Tab-separated table of C-alpha atoms in Angstrom:
chain	number	residue	atom	x	y	z
N	62	ALA	CA	-63.818	41.720	92.062
N	63	GLY	CA	-60.588	39.739	91.999
N	64	LYS	CA	-62.068	37.244	89.563
N	65	PHE	CA	-63.327	40.062	87.356
N	66	TYR	CA	-59.889	41.649	87.094
N	67	GLN	CA	-58.354	38.287	86.312
N	68	HIS	CA	-60.676	37.554	83.359
N	69	ALA	CA	-60.823	41.029	81.884
N	70	PRO	CA	-57.312	41.067	80.291
N	71	THR	CA	-57.930	37.648	78.715
N	72	GLU	CA	-61.174	38.760	77.064
N	73	THR	CA	-59.542	41.956	75.867
N	74	SER	CA	-56.599	40.073	74.322
N	75	GLN	CA	-58.945	37.653	72.554
N	76	ALA	CA	-60.979	40.519	71.141
N	77	THR	CA	-57.798	42.215	69.971
N	78	LEU	CA	-56.518	39.074	68.233
N	79	ALA	CA	-59.869	38.500	66.554
N	80	SER	CA	-59.947	42.081	65.264
N	81	VAL	CA	-56.514	41.805	63.644
N	82	SER	CA	-57.014	38.329	62.100
N	83	PRO	CA	-56.398	38.229	58.336
N	84	VAL	CA	-59.271	38.687	55.935
N	85	PHE	CA	-59.592	36.369	52.928
N	86	ALA	CA	-60.990	37.475	49.587
N	87	VAL	CA	-63.037	34.383	48.673
N	88	MET	CA	-64.570	33.265	45.371
N	89	LYS	CA	-67.159	30.509	45.756
N	90	PHE	CA	-68.248	28.074	42.999
N	91	ASP	CA	-71.161	25.680	43.374
N	92	LYS	CA	-71.980	22.558	41.340
N	93	GLU	CA	-73.768	24.547	38.612
N	94	GLY	CA	-70.830	26.944	38.159
N	95	ASN	CA	-72.504	29.885	39.891
N	96	THR	CA	-69.989	32.313	41.361
N	97	THR	CA	-70.179	34.513	44.443
N	98	TYR	CA	-67.605	36.872	45.936
N	99	PHE	CA	-67.189	37.849	49.572
N	100	GLU	CA	-64.587	38.721	52.187
N	101	LYS	CA	-64.399	36.945	55.527
N	102	LYS	CA	-62.033	36.817	58.459
N	103	LYS	CA	-59.898	33.757	58.936
N	104	THR	CA	-61.475	32.916	62.289
N	105	GLU	CA	-65.002	32.987	60.885
N	106	LEU	CA	-64.044	31.052	57.760
N	107	TYR	CA	-62.373	28.081	59.427
N	108	GLN	CA	-65.189	27.873	62.001
N	109	GLU	CA	-67.795	27.682	59.233
N	110	LEU	CA	-65.793	25.019	57.378
N	111	GLY	CA	-65.146	22.996	60.529
N	112	LEU	CA	-61.361	23.346	60.183
N	113	GLN	CA	-58.542	24.476	62.426
N	114	ALA	CA	-56.604	27.704	62.085
N	115	ARG	CA	-53.488	25.845	60.907
N	116	ASP	CA	-55.483	24.343	58.015
N	117	LEU	CA	-55.842	27.808	56.456
N	118	ARG	CA	-52.211	28.734	57.020
N	119	PHE	CA	-51.246	28.900	53.344
N	120	GLN	CA	-47.583	29.160	52.479
N	121	HIS	CA	-46.104	29.131	48.968
N	122	VAL	CA	-45.814	25.354	49.019
N	123	MET	CA	-47.603	22.538	47.204
N	124	SER	CA	-49.751	19.996	49.011
N	125	ILE	CA	-53.092	18.198	48.855
N	126	VAL	CA	-54.519	17.164	52.243
N	127	THR	CA	-57.920	16.254	53.703
N	128	ARG	CA	-59.370	17.616	56.943
N	129	ASN	CA	-62.860	16.920	58.310
N	130	ASN	CA	-64.275	15.867	54.906
N	131	ARG	CA	-62.641	18.882	53.273
N	132	ILE	CA	-59.869	18.894	50.657
N	133	ILE	CA	-57.268	21.631	51.092
N	134	MET	CA	-55.141	22.243	47.989
N	135	ARG	CA	-52.046	24.430	48.065
N	136	MET	CA	-50.541	25.148	44.644
N	137	GLU	CA	-48.137	27.944	45.564
N	138	PHE	CA	-50.238	31.077	44.951
N	139	LEU	CA	-53.403	29.016	44.256
N	140	LYS	CA	-55.231	28.217	47.508
N	141	ALA	CA	-58.441	26.198	47.411
N	142	VAL	CA	-60.818	24.407	49.779
N	143	ILE	CA	-63.066	21.740	48.233
N	144	THR	CA	-66.248	20.375	49.785
N	145	PRO	CA	-68.860	17.997	48.303
N	146	GLU	CA	-71.096	21.007	47.507
N	147	PHE	CA	-68.805	23.921	46.577
N	148	LEU	CA	-65.262	25.112	45.852
N	149	LEU	CA	-63.609	28.063	47.593
N	150	ILE	CA	-60.673	29.961	46.044
N	151	LEU	CA	-58.902	32.115	48.622
N	152	ASP	CA	-56.887	35.254	47.877
N	153	TYR	CA	-57.695	35.101	44.181
N	154	ARG	CA	-56.577	38.668	43.419
N	155	ASN	CA	-54.082	37.792	40.746
N	156	LEU	CA	-54.394	38.898	37.113
N	157	SER	CA	-53.701	35.521	35.517
N	158	LEU	CA	-55.663	33.707	38.212
N	159	GLU	CA	-58.705	35.965	37.858
N	160	HIS	CA	-58.753	35.389	34.091
N	161	TRP	CA	-58.823	31.625	34.597
N	162	LEU	CA	-61.424	31.804	37.361
N	163	LEU	CA	-63.836	33.988	35.435
N	164	ASN	CA	-63.463	32.526	31.936
N	165	GLU	CA	-62.702	28.828	32.416
N	166	LEU	CA	-63.226	27.404	35.897
N	167	ALA	CA	-66.937	28.211	36.219
N	168	SER	CA	-67.767	26.619	32.854
N	169	GLN	CA	-65.628	23.561	33.638
N	170	LEU	CA	-67.401	22.960	36.933
N	171	ALA	CA	-70.780	23.354	35.203
N	172	GLY	CA	-69.900	20.680	32.639
N	173	GLU	CA	-69.035	22.837	29.607
N	174	GLY	CA	-65.281	22.249	29.451
N	175	GLN	CA	-63.007	19.368	28.492
N	176	LEU	CA	-62.900	17.570	31.826
N	177	VAL	CA	-63.363	13.792	31.861
N	178	THR	CA	-64.905	13.583	35.345
N	179	TYR	CA	-68.345	15.083	34.664
N	180	SER	CA	-70.083	11.816	35.515
N	181	LEU	CA	-68.336	11.686	38.894
N	182	PRO	CA	-69.049	13.724	42.045
N	183	PHE	CA	-68.236	17.412	42.348
N	184	GLU	CA	-64.879	17.036	44.099
N	185	PHE	CA	-63.503	15.102	41.112
N	186	ARG	CA	-64.282	17.984	38.776
N	187	ALA	CA	-62.785	20.537	41.158
N	188	ILE	CA	-59.556	18.559	41.642
N	189	GLU	CA	-59.177	17.891	37.907
N	190	ALA	CA	-59.795	21.545	37.014
N	191	ILE	CA	-57.123	22.757	39.438
N	192	LEU	CA	-54.580	20.109	38.377
N	193	GLN	CA	-55.269	20.841	34.710
N	194	TYR	CA	-54.743	24.551	35.289
N	195	TRP	CA	-51.461	23.986	37.084
N	196	ILE	CA	-50.020	21.551	34.535
N	197	SER	CA	-51.038	23.931	31.728
N	198	LYS	CA	-49.177	26.780	33.461
N	199	LEU	CA	-46.050	24.631	33.656
N	200	GLN	CA	-46.439	23.671	29.986
N	201	GLU	CA	-46.789	27.338	29.004
N	202	ARG	CA	-43.568	28.185	30.825
N	203	LEU	CA	-41.744	25.425	28.961
N	204	ASN	CA	-43.224	26.481	25.614
N	205	THR	CA	-42.003	30.011	26.265
N	206	LEU	CA	-38.480	28.955	27.243
N	207	GLN	CA	-37.886	26.317	24.568
N	208	PRO	CA	-37.809	28.561	21.433
N	209	GLN	CA	-35.733	31.193	23.224
N	210	ILE	CA	-33.131	28.624	24.303
N	211	LEU	CA	-33.012	26.985	20.865
N	212	GLU	CA	-32.587	30.352	19.140
N	213	THR	CA	-29.800	31.357	21.513
N	214	LEU	CA	-27.992	28.035	21.099
N	215	GLU	CA	-28.254	28.263	17.317
N	216	ALA	CA	-26.615	31.679	17.446
N	217	LEU	CA	-23.848	30.464	19.745
N	218	VAL	CA	-23.066	27.078	18.196
N	219	ASP	CA	-21.583	28.393	14.960
N	220	PRO	CA	-18.147	27.107	13.905
N	221	LYS	CA	-17.488	30.318	11.961
N	222	LEU	CA	-17.555	32.452	15.083
N	223	LEU	CA	-14.120	33.274	16.460
N	224	SER	CA	-15.588	34.665	19.689
N	225	VAL	CA	-18.808	34.308	21.693
N	226	ASP	CA	-21.384	37.084	21.950
N	227	ARG	CA	-21.642	38.008	25.618
N	228	SER	CA	-25.222	39.233	25.240
N	229	GLN	CA	-26.261	35.809	23.954
N	230	LEU	CA	-24.455	34.149	26.850
N	231	ARG	CA	-26.323	36.388	29.282
N	232	ILE	CA	-29.648	35.429	27.697
N	233	LEU	CA	-28.689	31.744	27.850
N	234	LEU	CA	-27.776	32.101	31.528
N	235	GLN	CA	-31.130	33.687	32.360
N	236	ASN	CA	-33.052	31.061	30.401
N	237	GLY	CA	-31.045	28.290	32.075
N	238	LYS	CA	-31.970	29.697	35.473
N	239	SER	CA	-35.653	29.820	34.494
N	240	LEU	CA	-35.406	26.245	33.236
N	241	SER	CA	-33.959	25.113	36.581
N	242	GLU	CA	-36.845	26.778	38.426
N	243	LEU	CA	-39.306	25.049	36.099
N	244	GLU	CA	-37.679	21.666	36.723
N	245	THR	CA	-37.939	22.239	40.480
N	246	ASP	CA	-41.651	23.142	40.262
N	247	VAL	CA	-42.433	20.083	38.138
N	248	LYS	CA	-40.536	17.816	40.544
N	249	VAL	CA	-42.469	19.214	43.521
N	250	PHE	CA	-45.751	18.691	41.640
N	251	LYS	CA	-44.793	15.087	40.883
N	252	GLU	CA	-43.743	14.371	44.462
N	253	THR	CA	-46.997	15.845	45.804
N	254	ILE	CA	-49.114	13.548	43.637
N	255	LEU	CA	-46.843	10.573	44.278
N	256	GLU	CA	-47.246	10.947	48.034
N	257	ILE	CA	-51.018	10.594	47.590
N	258	LEU	CA	-50.730	7.659	45.190
N	259	ASP	CA	-48.619	5.767	47.735
N	260	GLU	CA	-51.306	6.076	50.435
N	261	GLU	CA	-54.574	4.226	49.816
N	262	GLU	CA	-56.222	5.796	52.855
N	263	VAL	CA	-55.581	9.311	51.522
N	264	ILE	CA	-57.100	8.375	48.157
N	265	GLU	CA	-60.184	7.089	49.969
N	266	GLU	CA	-60.422	10.312	51.963
N	267	LEU	CA	-60.314	12.395	48.772
N	268	CYS	CA	-63.628	10.824	47.716
N	269	LEU	CA	-65.747	13.176	49.831
N	270	SER	CA	-69.177	12.319	48.442
N	271	LYS	CA	-68.604	8.627	49.095
N	272	TRP	CA	-68.939	9.240	52.840
N	273	THR	CA	-71.670	11.913	52.771
N	274	ASP	CA	-74.028	10.925	49.924
N	275	PRO	CA	-75.715	7.504	50.367
N	276	GLN	CA	-76.371	7.209	46.630
N	277	VAL	CA	-72.711	7.736	45.796
N	278	PHE	CA	-71.739	5.223	48.464
N	279	GLU	CA	-74.037	2.620	46.914
N	280	GLU	CA	-72.551	3.293	43.456
N	281	SER	CA	-69.040	2.942	44.840
N	282	THR	CA	-69.815	-0.359	46.535
N	283	SER	CA	-71.850	-1.829	43.682
N	284	GLY	CA	-70.172	-0.865	40.420
N	285	ILE	CA	-68.116	2.341	40.227
N	286	ASP	CA	-65.068	2.346	42.469
N	287	HIS	CA	-64.531	6.044	43.200
N	288	ALA	CA	-61.205	5.430	44.896
N	289	GLU	CA	-59.926	3.750	41.748
N	290	GLU	CA	-61.227	6.645	39.639
N	291	MET	CA	-59.425	9.118	41.900
N	292	GLU	CA	-56.225	7.110	41.605
N	293	LEU	CA	-56.480	7.065	37.804
N	294	LEU	CA	-57.115	10.811	37.787
N	295	LEU	CA	-54.032	11.552	39.865
N	296	GLU	CA	-51.936	9.074	37.898
N	297	ASN	CA	-52.922	10.780	34.644
N	298	TYR	CA	-51.546	14.132	35.811
N	299	TYR	CA	-48.513	12.409	37.298
N	300	ARG	CA	-47.695	11.054	33.836
N	301	GLN	CA	-48.199	14.481	32.279
N	302	ALA	CA	-45.786	15.950	34.807
N	303	GLU	CA	-43.318	13.148	34.030
N	304	ASP	CA	-43.498	13.918	30.300
N	305	LEU	CA	-43.054	17.605	31.001
N	306	LEU	CA	-40.033	16.904	33.180
N	307	ASN	CA	-38.496	14.715	30.459
N	308	GLU	CA	-38.845	17.554	27.950
N	309	ALA	CA	-37.169	19.938	30.374
N	310	ARG	CA	-34.357	17.431	30.944
N	311	GLU	CA	-33.827	17.027	27.205
N	312	LEU	CA	-33.562	20.789	26.905
N	313	ARG	CA	-31.059	20.822	29.779
N	314	VAL	CA	-28.979	18.117	28.060
N	315	LEU	CA	-29.076	20.143	24.843
N	316	ILE	CA	-27.747	23.185	26.700
N	317	ASP	CA	-24.912	21.139	28.222
N	318	ASP	CA	-24.005	19.607	24.847
N	319	SER	CA	-24.085	23.015	23.184
N	320	GLU	CA	-21.792	24.423	25.851
N	321	SER	CA	-19.353	21.597	25.121
N	322	ILE	CA	-19.516	22.394	21.394
N	323	ILE	CA	-18.907	26.079	22.091
N	324	PHE	CA	-15.833	25.246	24.162
N	325	ILE	CA	-14.576	22.890	21.448
N	326	ASN	CA	-14.982	25.594	18.788
N	327	LEU	CA	-13.178	28.135	20.928
N	328	ASP	CA	-10.372	25.669	21.650
N	329	SER	CA	-10.084	24.913	17.940
N	330	HIS	CA	-9.743	28.583	17.046
N	331	ARG	CA	-7.286	29.027	19.889
N	332	ASN	CA	-5.186	26.152	18.585
N	333	VAL	CA	-5.197	27.669	15.089
N	334	MET	CA	-3.942	30.969	16.463
N	335	MET	CA	-1.254	29.251	18.531
N	336	ARG	CA	-0.104	27.245	15.511
N	337	LEU	CA	0.020	30.389	13.364
N	338	ASN	CA	2.017	32.129	16.063
N	339	LEU	CA	4.431	29.196	16.174
N	340	GLN	CA	4.843	29.238	12.394
N	341	LEU	CA	5.602	32.955	12.412
N	342	THR	CA	8.103	32.410	15.203
N	343	MET	CA	9.821	29.733	13.128
N	344	GLY	CA	9.919	32.055	10.093
N	345	THR	CA	11.406	34.853	12.189
N	346	PHE	CA	14.020	32.446	13.522
N	347	SER	CA	14.919	31.294	9.998
N	348	VAL	CA	15.299	34.842	8.665
N	349	SER	CA	17.308	35.893	11.709
N	350	LEU	CA	19.616	32.891	11.340
N	351	PHE	CA	20.627	33.771	7.800
N	352	GLY	CA	20.542	37.457	8.624
N	353	LEU	CA	23.889	36.885	10.326
N	354	ILE	CA	25.443	36.932	6.851
N	355	GLY	CA	24.218	40.470	6.317
N	356	VAL	CA	25.470	41.403	9.765
N	357	ALA	CA	28.890	39.985	8.890
N	358	PHE	CA	29.050	41.965	5.655
N	359	GLY	CA	27.891	45.082	7.433
N	360	MET	CA	30.925	45.133	9.753
N	361	ASN	CA	32.991	47.131	7.152
N	362	LEU	CA	35.532	44.330	6.811
N	363	GLU	CA	37.721	44.734	3.722
N	364	SER	CA	37.740	41.805	1.290
N	365	SER	CA	37.702	41.292	-2.425
N	366	LEU	CA	34.015	40.359	-2.403
N	367	GLU	CA	32.642	43.878	-1.952
N	368	GLU	CA	34.245	44.989	-5.204
N	369	ASP	CA	32.175	42.536	-7.266
N	370	PRO	CA	28.693	44.050	-8.067
N	371	ARG	CA	27.083	40.567	-8.337
N	372	ILE	CA	28.008	39.499	-4.815
N	373	PHE	CA	25.137	41.485	-3.251
N	374	TRP	CA	22.468	39.611	-5.179
N	375	LEU	CA	24.209	36.303	-4.633
N	376	VAL	CA	24.397	36.711	-0.875
N	377	THR	CA	20.833	38.035	-0.716
N	378	GLY	CA	19.574	35.047	-2.703
N	379	ILE	CA	21.449	32.606	-0.469
N	380	MET	CA	19.925	34.272	2.608
N	381	PHE	CA	16.324	34.058	1.368
N	382	LEU	CA	16.753	30.548	-0.024
N	383	GLY	CA	18.348	29.264	3.169
N	384	SER	CA	15.708	30.922	5.329
N	385	GLY	CA	12.912	29.403	3.243
N	386	LEU	CA	14.444	25.910	3.385
N	387	ILE	CA	14.911	26.018	7.140
N	388	TRP	CA	11.380	27.367	7.677
N	389	ARG	CA	9.942	24.631	5.474
N	390	ARG	CA	11.942	22.016	7.356
N	391	LEU	CA	10.664	23.275	10.704
N	392	LEU	CA	7.063	23.266	9.458
N	393	SER	CA	7.316	19.654	8.303
N	394	PHE	CA	8.811	18.715	11.680
N	395	LEU	CA	5.920	20.498	13.404
N	396	GLY	CA	3.315	18.725	11.242
N	397	ARG	CA	4.744	15.278	11.950
N	398	HIS	CA	4.526	15.817	15.700
N	399	LEU	CA	1.087	17.471	15.807
N	400	GLU	CA	-0.887	15.224	13.480
N	401	PRO	CA	-2.357	12.072	15.112
N	402	PRO	CA	-0.823	8.766	14.028
N	403	LEU	CA	-2.691	6.704	11.458
N	404	PRO	CA	-4.279	3.408	12.565
N	405	PRO	CA	-2.300	0.304	11.679
N	406	HIS	CA	-3.097	-1.169	8.320
N	407	VAL	CA	-4.833	-4.551	8.413
N	408	PRO	CA	-3.977	-6.794	5.455
N	409	ALA	CA	-6.864	-7.786	3.248
N	410	VAL	CA	-5.906	-11.469	3.477
N	411	LEU	CA	-6.259	-11.391	7.266
N	412	LYS	CA	-9.680	-9.721	7.042
N	413	LYS	CA	-10.960	-12.410	4.690
N	414	SER	CA	-9.450	-15.312	6.603
N	415	GLN	CA	-11.034	-14.464	9.979
N	416	PRO	CA	-14.696	-15.124	9.050
N	417	THR	CA	-13.713	-18.259	7.142
N	418	ALA	CA	-11.884	-19.636	10.160
N	419	GLY	CA	-14.885	-18.854	12.316
N	420	ARG	CA	-17.206	-20.715	9.960
N	421	VAL	CA	-14.851	-23.742	9.861
N	422	GLU	CA	-14.716	-23.828	13.643
N	423	ILE	CA	-18.503	-23.643	13.906
N	424	LYS	CA	-18.935	-26.429	11.338
N	425	THR	CA	-16.402	-28.602	13.183
N	426	SER	CA	-18.147	-28.094	16.520
N	427	LEU	CA	-21.552	-28.826	15.024
N	428	LYS	CA	-20.179	-31.975	13.359
N	429	GLY	CA	-18.677	-33.103	16.670
N	430	GLU	CA	-21.964	-32.591	18.483
N	431	THR	CA	-23.759	-34.542	15.769
N	432	PHE	CA	-21.568	-37.607	16.168
N	433	GLY	CA	-21.601	-37.379	19.985
N	434	LEU	CA	-17.907	-36.459	20.453
N	435	SER	CA	-16.730	-34.913	23.668
N	436	ARG	CA	-15.245	-31.431	24.043
N	437	SER	CA	-11.751	-32.821	24.691
N	438	THR	CA	-11.836	-34.796	21.446
N	439	LEU	CA	-12.815	-31.656	19.499
N	440	THR	CA	-9.967	-29.754	21.139
N	441	ASN	CA	-7.459	-32.426	20.190
N	442	GLN	CA	-8.699	-32.434	16.600
């Protein structure tokens, strides 16, 4: 009885854990492209595949690993298990993913698509189809961002604009954030493939049929090197990711350069406004300086000048003329100190004499080498 009570809680806990294990919605593809749908618990699925529970622990990461002659591919929301006979897509309930699975993947695996690995075993087709889908999704994201960014930059980088549209800046900020996320995803994709390319043993393990099908093993040992084909396949998509990343970097550089141009335009307009303000200040100072004459005459001081009717126009003319001369003088002083100095003038005789002297020196050195003279003798000459 004591033994029975000791084992009963353990069996109950195991039954409870098995009942609450997650259920995967699975789509299965065979070599002919036939598709079946079913739902299965995680415990039953990894036992049938000969895997461990941790092998089906899918996070939103990117990795390609092999376990017990099975290839487990994690492409963020795309989760796949590849065997020599079939391909399993787990948790496929995604609108864009379902469209690809139903309309493209089945035909590609059956040999009706544009894959280049139809003559190779099934796992090559499955890996290429998944990599092609993922690189096409990254390319679509870049193709969507590129025209939006270029249109926004064209609207912002306009020298006629005295101010920057904040709505366009907000759009540029959002697109820049999306571009940074795209660059991160492409880098992770590249690093995932590069980790496999650096390990020859992993490349060998990816060739599943080589170790299960005797005919494929004979082909690999006699003529077709499947490990080399797998390496070329992965390297092809690594280069595509590299090209995609270069395009994203060029777009990032264009954004940075455009931001510099925007700041330069704004600084230029700001300098124009500051210079105009300084000119107006100088004009106000000039008028105020000669306005002291009017202040002096407005003090009701008695003199013989106020009796002459022409004095008013004479004094007014002197005030405006003097103010204009002083303002013009201040503007010329301002222009001399703000304009950059001109480069020093090089005489034409000096420009013509320099190449001639160089040719004479070369001829002298060549003549010295011809007659076997030493370097010291040429220097003395």
